[in-house]
């Protein structure tokens, strides 16, 4: 058993976790269907004041921003088998812009000292003589934003993606022009979710005028009227799937939308907007890929409950990075061992079950049995064969 000091020393050493995870993904049972990439952030609670990366991040469990750490995780998801392997983890750096703002000095009170009109006119005249102050630089020009960090993380991880991976699935928080362009630059297509009030235009397909600029759009998409959208099929009673290729004003590109329209509640119509930058991808596939994105949430749940993702006591950047990667790589190793033990199913499209709680119970029983055999000097071959 290694001591705490040995672990602490090891955490200070660099290790290529991304290479190890990519080899695990390649050696895992082959995918039964399509594989997509998934990317998401997770909040890590952390106390103290000197921890690297400590800042205010959004905590989905509390539905508000809290002070702590955040990790950016990229995983490879087997859509049909419904399991995911972590490929890369990076800590989101803190936004230091607010720390550089000087504190405002307390202005002396002017109560009881009336200001004359002459003094005000002189002050206004001097203000007009001052040179114009240049506009303050935008945050994107002054320093990298958190979206820039996500793009940089994706660029560093892309060379380790499997060759058959062509789609990246994200939630609505990544549906920004900068991120979409960063994904397309890497020869990937994005599958994500849009806001309910997304600014979309119909594409004009009618006759064009002989002179002047060609007409591109045919009005704004109205989600109170689905007559101009193409009905794909009825998923459930009163739950329909529509699709159409439209122009997204903010993203400045054509996208294919998959619109889920729910009329199961009497007198109320709700809808969810999914999209893909690949206009040739059908709506059912967009829905299937986006549903697979939830597997990355299971990674966070299992790692926080069983592999100590939130239990790091270090404050150093290198040791925190090692801890986050070691926690999620341990989960990868457990998945790989479970899937390697399972016999090949007659129906390869069935999901492969995995529970970290069951694996922990199995590993504990195996360790306890080995200890009994060792302490009592029993014949291990006969006992383990049974």
GROMACS .gro file of C-alpha atoms in nm:
model
  386
    1UNK     CA    1   0.000   0.000   0.000
    2UNK     CA    2   0.150   0.331  -0.106
    3UNK     CA    3   0.163   0.616   0.141
    4UNK     CA    4  -0.003   0.954   0.099
    5UNK     CA    5   0.339   1.107   0.032
    6UNK     CA    6   0.396   0.874  -0.264
    7UNK     CA    7   0.063   0.972  -0.416
    8UNK     CA    8   0.141   1.338  -0.365
    9UNK     CA    9   0.474   1.304  -0.544
   10UNK     CA   10   0.315   1.114  -0.830
   11UNK     CA   11   0.049   1.382  -0.875
   12UNK     CA   12   0.326   1.633  -0.951
   13UNK     CA   13   0.452   1.427  -1.247
   14UNK     CA   14   0.311   1.473  -1.599
   15UNK     CA   15   0.128   1.182  -1.759
   16UNK     CA   16  -0.035   1.141  -2.102
   17UNK     CA   17  -0.388   1.053  -1.990
   18UNK     CA   18  -0.529   1.144  -2.331
   19UNK     CA   19  -0.307   0.885  -2.500
   20UNK     CA   20  -0.405   0.619  -2.245
   21UNK     CA   21  -0.775   0.693  -2.287
   22UNK     CA   22  -0.750   0.682  -2.667
   23UNK     CA   23  -0.584   0.336  -2.646
   24UNK     CA   24  -0.859   0.219  -2.410
   25UNK     CA   25  -1.126   0.337  -2.653
   26UNK     CA   26  -0.950   0.160  -2.942
   27UNK     CA   27  -0.918  -0.165  -2.740
   28UNK     CA   28  -1.275  -0.158  -2.605
   29UNK     CA   29  -1.543  -0.376  -2.767
   30UNK     CA   30  -1.617  -0.238  -3.114
   31UNK     CA   31  -1.898   0.011  -3.150
   32UNK     CA   32  -2.230  -0.142  -3.250
   33UNK     CA   33  -2.329   0.171  -3.439
   34UNK     CA   34  -2.226   0.530  -3.485
   35UNK     CA   35  -1.989   0.703  -3.243
   36UNK     CA   36  -2.009   1.073  -3.163
   37UNK     CA   37  -1.809   1.307  -2.947
   38UNK     CA   38  -1.963   1.473  -2.647
   39UNK     CA   39  -1.847   1.784  -2.463
   40UNK     CA   40  -1.976   1.932  -2.140
   41UNK     CA   41  -1.866   2.113  -1.823
   42UNK     CA   42  -1.913   2.005  -1.463
   43UNK     CA   43  -1.897   2.205  -1.143
   44UNK     CA   44  -1.656   2.089  -0.868
   45UNK     CA   45  -1.723   2.231  -0.518
   46UNK     CA   46  -1.407   2.359  -0.354
   47UNK     CA   47  -1.346   2.557  -0.037
   48UNK     CA   48  -1.053   2.783   0.043
   49UNK     CA   49  -0.912   3.093  -0.121
   50UNK     CA   50  -0.581   2.988  -0.279
   51UNK     CA   51  -0.687   2.699  -0.502
   52UNK     CA   52  -0.589   2.731  -0.868
   53UNK     CA   53  -0.886   2.818  -1.090
   54UNK     CA   54  -1.121   2.910  -0.808
   55UNK     CA   55  -1.399   3.130  -0.947
   56UNK     CA   56  -1.775   3.161  -0.985
   57UNK     CA   57  -1.914   2.887  -1.213
   58UNK     CA   58  -2.264   2.767  -1.290
   59UNK     CA   59  -2.373   2.473  -1.075
   60UNK     CA   60  -2.650   2.279  -1.246
   61UNK     CA   61  -2.746   2.095  -0.927
   62UNK     CA   62  -2.822   2.424  -0.751
   63UNK     CA   63  -2.934   2.609  -1.071
   64UNK     CA   64  -2.714   2.906  -0.986
   65UNK     CA   65  -2.353   3.025  -0.996
   66UNK     CA   66  -2.138   2.923  -0.703
   67UNK     CA   67  -1.774   2.958  -0.607
   68UNK     CA   68  -1.568   2.650  -0.692
   69UNK     CA   69  -1.391   2.482  -0.982
   70UNK     CA   70  -1.506   2.366  -1.325
   71UNK     CA   71  -1.379   2.095  -1.557
   72UNK     CA   72  -1.428   2.068  -1.932
   73UNK     CA   73  -1.473   1.706  -2.043
   74UNK     CA   74  -1.469   1.551  -2.391
   75UNK     CA   75  -1.593   1.192  -2.430
   76UNK     CA   76  -1.648   0.939  -2.708
   77UNK     CA   77  -2.004   0.802  -2.702
   78UNK     CA   78  -2.129   0.478  -2.856
   79UNK     CA   79  -2.481   0.579  -2.959
   80UNK     CA   80  -2.636   0.232  -2.988
   81UNK     CA   81  -2.466   0.073  -2.685
   82UNK     CA   82  -2.533   0.384  -2.471
   83UNK     CA   83  -2.198   0.411  -2.300
   84UNK     CA   84  -1.923   0.671  -2.309
   85UNK     CA   85  -1.550   0.683  -2.247
   86UNK     CA   86  -1.379   0.998  -2.126
   87UNK     CA   87  -1.109   1.111  -2.367
   88UNK     CA   88  -0.983   1.439  -2.221
   89UNK     CA   89  -1.035   1.654  -1.911
   90UNK     CA   90  -0.912   2.008  -1.853
   91UNK     CA   91  -0.979   2.253  -1.574
   92UNK     CA   92  -1.148   2.576  -1.674
   93UNK     CA   93  -0.921   2.867  -1.580
   94UNK     CA   94  -1.050   3.145  -1.360
   95UNK     CA   95  -1.158   3.474  -1.514
   96UNK     CA   96  -0.907   3.722  -1.373
   97UNK     CA   97  -1.058   4.035  -1.531
   98UNK     CA   98  -1.259   4.125  -1.221
   99UNK     CA   99  -0.950   4.088  -0.998
  100UNK     CA  100  -0.764   4.354  -1.197
  101UNK     CA  101  -1.029   4.618  -1.144
  102UNK     CA  102  -0.901   4.877  -0.892
  103UNK     CA  103  -1.113   4.938  -0.587
  104UNK     CA  104  -1.311   5.259  -0.592
  105UNK     CA  105  -1.199   5.509  -0.334
  106UNK     CA  106  -1.458   5.644  -0.099
  107UNK     CA  107  -1.565   5.989  -0.208
  108UNK     CA  108  -1.574   6.255   0.060
  109UNK     CA  109  -1.916   6.365   0.163
  110UNK     CA  110  -2.033   6.702   0.031
  111UNK     CA  111  -2.321   6.745   0.271
  112UNK     CA  112  -2.349   7.094   0.407
  113UNK     CA  113  -2.125   7.239   0.130
  114UNK     CA  114  -2.346   7.388  -0.143
  115UNK     CA  115  -2.191   7.405  -0.494
  116UNK     CA  116  -2.242   7.733  -0.677
  117UNK     CA  117  -2.354   7.756  -1.040
  118UNK     CA  118  -2.023   7.922  -1.134
  119UNK     CA  119  -1.828   7.620  -1.006
  120UNK     CA  120  -2.046   7.384  -1.209
  121UNK     CA  121  -1.997   7.588  -1.530
  122UNK     CA  122  -1.618   7.594  -1.481
  123UNK     CA  123  -1.612   7.216  -1.429
  124UNK     CA  124  -1.817   7.161  -1.746
  125UNK     CA  125  -1.582   7.383  -1.948
  126UNK     CA  126  -1.277   7.189  -1.827
  127UNK     CA  127  -1.444   6.857  -1.905
  128UNK     CA  128  -1.503   6.967  -2.263
  129UNK     CA  129  -1.131   7.049  -2.301
  130UNK     CA  130  -1.022   6.698  -2.200
  131UNK     CA  131  -0.922   6.459  -2.484
  132UNK     CA  132  -1.162   6.185  -2.583
  133UNK     CA  133  -1.113   5.856  -2.400
  134UNK     CA  134  -1.076   5.558  -2.638
  135UNK     CA  135  -1.342   5.290  -2.597
  136UNK     CA  136  -1.258   5.007  -2.360
  137UNK     CA  137  -1.150   4.687  -2.538
  138UNK     CA  138  -1.400   4.405  -2.556
  139UNK     CA  139  -1.339   4.101  -2.334
  140UNK     CA  140  -1.264   3.887  -2.641
  141UNK     CA  141  -0.989   4.130  -2.746
  142UNK     CA  142  -0.844   4.183  -2.398
  143UNK     CA  143  -0.808   3.821  -2.285
  144UNK     CA  144  -0.938   3.473  -2.373
  145UNK     CA  145  -1.292   3.388  -2.266
  146UNK     CA  146  -1.425   3.058  -2.137
  147UNK     CA  147  -1.558   2.982  -2.483
  148UNK     CA  148  -1.206   3.031  -2.622
  149UNK     CA  149  -1.081   2.779  -2.366
  150UNK     CA  150  -1.344   2.526  -2.479
  151UNK     CA  151  -1.237   2.569  -2.843
  152UNK     CA  152  -0.870   2.532  -2.748
  153UNK     CA  153  -0.950   2.217  -2.549
  154UNK     CA  154  -1.133   2.073  -2.848
  155UNK     CA  155  -0.844   2.155  -3.082
  156UNK     CA  156  -0.597   1.975  -2.856
  157UNK     CA  157  -0.821   1.667  -2.829
  158UNK     CA  158  -0.930   1.637  -3.195
  159UNK     CA  159  -0.617   1.444  -3.310
  160UNK     CA  160  -0.709   1.166  -3.063
  161UNK     CA  161  -1.064   1.120  -3.195
  162UNK     CA  162  -1.144   0.786  -3.365
  163UNK     CA  163  -1.135   0.802  -3.745
  164UNK     CA  164  -1.509   0.732  -3.777
  165UNK     CA  165  -1.612   1.020  -3.549
  166UNK     CA  166  -1.768   1.307  -3.746
  167UNK     CA  167  -2.014   1.470  -3.504
  168UNK     CA  168  -1.977   1.657  -3.176
  169UNK     CA  169  -2.283   1.678  -2.949
  170UNK     CA  170  -2.319   1.964  -2.700
  171UNK     CA  171  -2.592   2.133  -2.498
  172UNK     CA  172  -2.748   2.473  -2.559
  173UNK     CA  173  -2.470   2.662  -2.380
  174UNK     CA  174  -2.229   2.593  -2.669
  175UNK     CA  175  -2.463   2.709  -2.947
  176UNK     CA  176  -2.259   3.023  -3.012
  177UNK     CA  177  -2.113   3.145  -3.342
  178UNK     CA  178  -1.752   3.132  -3.218
  179UNK     CA  179  -1.781   2.774  -3.096
  180UNK     CA  180  -1.969   2.652  -3.405
  181UNK     CA  181  -1.702   2.798  -3.633
  182UNK     CA  182  -1.431   2.637  -3.420
  183UNK     CA  183  -1.597   2.294  -3.456
  184UNK     CA  184  -1.648   2.328  -3.833
  185UNK     CA  185  -1.284   2.432  -3.875
  186UNK     CA  186  -1.184   2.090  -3.736
  187UNK     CA  187  -1.389   1.915  -4.010
  188UNK     CA  188  -1.656   1.815  -3.760
  189UNK     CA  189  -2.030   1.877  -3.758
  190UNK     CA  190  -2.208   2.008  -3.449
  191UNK     CA  191  -2.531   1.869  -3.306
  192UNK     CA  192  -2.685   2.082  -3.033
  193UNK     CA  193  -2.988   2.262  -2.899
  194UNK     CA  194  -3.124   2.611  -2.967
  195UNK     CA  195  -3.315   2.857  -2.755
  196UNK     CA  196  -3.690   2.877  -2.797
  197UNK     CA  197  -3.658   3.232  -2.932
  198UNK     CA  198  -3.382   3.151  -3.185
  199UNK     CA  199  -3.385   3.390  -3.481
  200UNK     CA  200  -3.438   3.165  -3.786
  201UNK     CA  201  -3.541   3.249  -4.143
  202UNK     CA  202  -3.703   3.035  -4.409
  203UNK     CA  203  -3.492   2.985  -4.723
  204UNK     CA  204  -3.648   3.129  -5.038
  205UNK     CA  205  -3.694   2.874  -5.316
  206UNK     CA  206  -3.927   3.059  -5.554
  207UNK     CA  207  -3.864   3.237  -5.881
  208UNK     CA  208  -3.597   3.508  -5.881
  209UNK     CA  209  -3.607   3.849  -6.045
  210UNK     CA  210  -3.410   3.893  -6.364
  211UNK     CA  211  -3.233   4.200  -6.227
  212UNK     CA  212  -3.100   4.300  -5.886
  213UNK     CA  213  -2.986   4.099  -5.587
  214UNK     CA  214  -3.121   3.749  -5.550
  215UNK     CA  215  -3.376   3.687  -5.278
  216UNK     CA  216  -3.239   3.461  -5.004
  217UNK     CA  217  -3.500   3.443  -4.729
  218UNK     CA  218  -3.875   3.399  -4.709
  219UNK     CA  219  -3.967   3.541  -4.371
  220UNK     CA  220  -3.898   3.453  -4.010
  221UNK     CA  221  -3.976   3.104  -3.878
  222UNK     CA  222  -4.289   3.114  -3.661
  223UNK     CA  223  -4.312   2.825  -3.417
  224UNK     CA  224  -4.679   2.888  -3.359
  225UNK     CA  225  -4.741   2.764  -3.713
  226UNK     CA  226  -4.577   2.434  -3.812
  227UNK     CA  227  -4.741   2.409  -4.154
  228UNK     CA  228  -4.423   2.509  -4.338
  229UNK     CA  229  -4.213   2.248  -4.155
  230UNK     CA  230  -4.185   1.889  -4.281
  231UNK     CA  231  -4.343   1.627  -4.057
  232UNK     CA  232  -4.100   1.336  -4.010
  233UNK     CA  233  -4.319   1.105  -3.799
  234UNK     CA  234  -4.516   1.077  -3.477
  235UNK     CA  235  -4.284   0.957  -3.200
  236UNK     CA  236  -4.565   0.911  -2.949
  237UNK     CA  237  -4.931   1.010  -2.944
  238UNK     CA  238  -4.934   1.393  -2.961
  239UNK     CA  239  -4.554   1.407  -2.985
  240UNK     CA  240  -4.441   1.490  -3.339
  241UNK     CA  241  -4.101   1.543  -3.498
  242UNK     CA  242  -4.063   1.814  -3.766
  243UNK     CA  243  -3.761   1.917  -3.970
  244UNK     CA  244  -3.648   2.187  -4.214
  245UNK     CA  245  -3.330   2.349  -4.344
  246UNK     CA  246  -3.328   2.714  -4.233
  247UNK     CA  247  -3.092   3.010  -4.199
  248UNK     CA  248  -2.971   3.092  -3.848
  249UNK     CA  249  -2.919   3.468  -3.820
  250UNK     CA  250  -2.674   3.460  -3.527
  251UNK     CA  251  -2.470   3.162  -3.650
  252UNK     CA  252  -2.475   3.305  -4.005
  253UNK     CA  253  -2.514   2.964  -4.169
  254UNK     CA  254  -2.766   2.712  -4.291
  255UNK     CA  255  -2.864   2.446  -4.038
  256UNK     CA  256  -3.108   2.159  -4.023
  257UNK     CA  257  -3.347   2.178  -3.730
  258UNK     CA  258  -3.529   1.891  -3.563
  259UNK     CA  259  -3.831   2.032  -3.381
  260UNK     CA  260  -4.007   1.822  -3.118
  261UNK     CA  261  -4.367   1.944  -3.075
  262UNK     CA  262  -4.546   1.825  -2.762
  263UNK     CA  263  -4.925   1.869  -2.737
  264UNK     CA  264  -4.989   1.607  -2.467
  265UNK     CA  265  -5.101   1.869  -2.214
  266UNK     CA  266  -5.447   2.003  -2.300
  267UNK     CA  267  -5.438   2.361  -2.422
  268UNK     CA  268  -5.058   2.385  -2.414
  269UNK     CA  269  -4.805   2.337  -2.696
  270UNK     CA  270  -4.437   2.311  -2.609
  271UNK     CA  271  -4.143   2.244  -2.839
  272UNK     CA  272  -3.769   2.177  -2.829
  273UNK     CA  273  -3.530   2.288  -3.105
  274UNK     CA  274  -3.238   2.061  -3.195
  275UNK     CA  275  -3.007   2.139  -3.484
  276UNK     CA  276  -2.708   2.019  -3.684
  277UNK     CA  277  -2.461   2.204  -3.904
  278UNK     CA  278  -2.483   1.905  -4.141
  279UNK     CA  279  -2.791   1.986  -4.346
  280UNK     CA  280  -2.788   1.633  -4.495
  281UNK     CA  281  -2.831   1.468  -4.154
  282UNK     CA  282  -3.191   1.353  -4.104
  283UNK     CA  283  -3.394   1.470  -3.806
  284UNK     CA  284  -3.427   1.127  -3.644
  285UNK     CA  285  -3.050   1.092  -3.639
  286UNK     CA  286  -3.016   1.440  -3.484
  287UNK     CA  287  -3.257   1.338  -3.208
  288UNK     CA  288  -3.074   1.008  -3.153
  289UNK     CA  289  -2.733   1.179  -3.128
  290UNK     CA  290  -2.858   1.445  -2.889
  291UNK     CA  291  -3.019   1.186  -2.660
  292UNK     CA  292  -2.682   1.004  -2.649
  293UNK     CA  293  -2.523   1.324  -2.513
  294UNK     CA  294  -2.674   1.246  -2.173
  295UNK     CA  295  -2.420   0.962  -2.128
  296UNK     CA  296  -2.162   1.225  -2.033
  297UNK     CA  297  -2.382   1.319  -1.737
  298UNK     CA  298  -2.356   0.958  -1.615
  299UNK     CA  299  -1.976   0.995  -1.629
  300UNK     CA  300  -1.993   1.292  -1.393
  301UNK     CA  301  -2.234   1.111  -1.159
  302UNK     CA  302  -2.026   0.792  -1.134
  303UNK     CA  303  -1.698   0.983  -1.093
  304UNK     CA  304  -1.834   1.205  -0.816
  305UNK     CA  305  -1.988   0.913  -0.627
  306UNK     CA  306  -1.724   0.642  -0.666
  307UNK     CA  307  -1.387   0.762  -0.803
  308UNK     CA  308  -1.335   1.074  -0.590
  309UNK     CA  309  -1.373   1.346  -0.853
  310UNK     CA  310  -1.465   1.606  -0.589
  311UNK     CA  311  -1.229   1.483  -0.318
  312UNK     CA  312  -0.901   1.653  -0.415
  313UNK     CA  313  -0.735   1.839  -0.128
  314UNK     CA  314  -0.457   1.990  -0.337
  315UNK     CA  315  -0.446   2.351  -0.458
  316UNK     CA  316  -0.172   2.318  -0.724
  317UNK     CA  317  -0.268   2.336  -1.092
  318UNK     CA  318  -0.064   2.030  -1.199
  319UNK     CA  319  -0.192   1.814  -0.914
  320UNK     CA  320  -0.551   1.916  -0.974
  321UNK     CA  321  -0.516   1.826  -1.342
  322UNK     CA  322  -0.367   1.488  -1.251
  323UNK     CA  323  -0.647   1.423  -1.000
  324UNK     CA  324  -0.931   1.504  -1.240
  325UNK     CA  325  -0.780   1.290  -1.518
  326UNK     CA  326  -0.699   1.002  -1.282
  327UNK     CA  327  -1.054   0.999  -1.148
  328UNK     CA  328  -1.218   0.977  -1.491
  329UNK     CA  329  -0.955   0.738  -1.631
  330UNK     CA  330  -1.024   0.502  -1.339
  331UNK     CA  331  -1.387   0.501  -1.450
  332UNK     CA  332  -1.274   0.418  -1.805
  333UNK     CA  333  -1.071   0.122  -1.678
  334UNK     CA  334  -1.370  -0.010  -1.482
  335UNK     CA  335  -1.593   0.014  -1.790
  336UNK     CA  336  -1.334  -0.157  -2.005
  337UNK     CA  337  -1.296  -0.446  -1.760
  338UNK     CA  338  -1.672  -0.498  -1.728
  339UNK     CA  339  -1.729  -0.491  -2.103
  340UNK     CA  340  -1.436  -0.728  -2.162
  341UNK     CA  341  -1.585  -0.982  -1.917
  342UNK     CA  342  -1.932  -0.978  -2.070
  343UNK     CA  343  -2.002  -1.246  -2.333
  344UNK     CA  344  -2.088  -1.128  -2.682
  345UNK     CA  345  -2.462  -1.070  -2.709
  346UNK     CA  346  -2.669  -1.231  -2.980
  347UNK     CA  347  -2.815  -0.888  -3.048
  348UNK     CA  348  -2.519  -0.644  -3.065
  349UNK     CA  349  -2.753  -0.344  -3.079
  350UNK     CA  350  -2.866  -0.399  -2.718
  351UNK     CA  351  -2.716  -0.152  -2.467
  352UNK     CA  352  -2.423  -0.282  -2.261
  353UNK     CA  353  -2.516  -0.247  -1.891
  354UNK     CA  354  -2.268  -0.080  -1.659
  355UNK     CA  355  -2.300   0.022  -1.297
  356UNK     CA  356  -2.006   0.149  -1.098
  357UNK     CA  357  -2.184   0.045  -0.778
  358UNK     CA  358  -2.208  -0.315  -0.903
  359UNK     CA  359  -1.846  -0.309  -1.017
  360UNK     CA  360  -1.734  -0.180  -0.677
  361UNK     CA  361  -1.927  -0.459  -0.505
  362UNK     CA  362  -1.774  -0.718  -0.738
  363UNK     CA  363  -1.420  -0.585  -0.684
  364UNK     CA  364  -1.467  -0.582  -0.307
  365UNK     CA  365  -1.595  -0.942  -0.301
  366UNK     CA  366  -1.308  -1.054  -0.523
  367UNK     CA  367  -1.056  -0.886  -0.292
  368UNK     CA  368  -1.222  -1.034   0.019
  369UNK     CA  369  -1.222  -1.385  -0.129
  370UNK     CA  370  -0.855  -1.357  -0.224
  371UNK     CA  371  -0.775  -1.245   0.130
  372UNK     CA  372  -0.958  -1.542   0.281
  373UNK     CA  373  -0.772  -1.779   0.050
  374UNK     CA  374  -0.439  -1.620   0.136
  375UNK     CA  375  -0.493  -1.612   0.512
  376UNK     CA  376  -0.633  -1.968   0.534
  377UNK     CA  377  -0.391  -2.116   0.279
  378UNK     CA  378  -0.669  -2.262   0.063
  379UNK     CA  379  -0.654  -2.394  -0.291
  380UNK     CA  380  -0.752  -2.092  -0.503
  381UNK     CA  381  -0.800  -2.286  -0.828
  382UNK     CA  382  -1.094  -2.495  -0.709
  383UNK     CA  383  -1.263  -2.210  -0.519
  384UNK     CA  384  -1.239  -1.947  -0.796
  385UNK     CA  385  -1.350  -2.192  -1.064
  386UNK     CA  386  -1.676  -2.231  -0.876
   0.00000   0.00000   0.00000
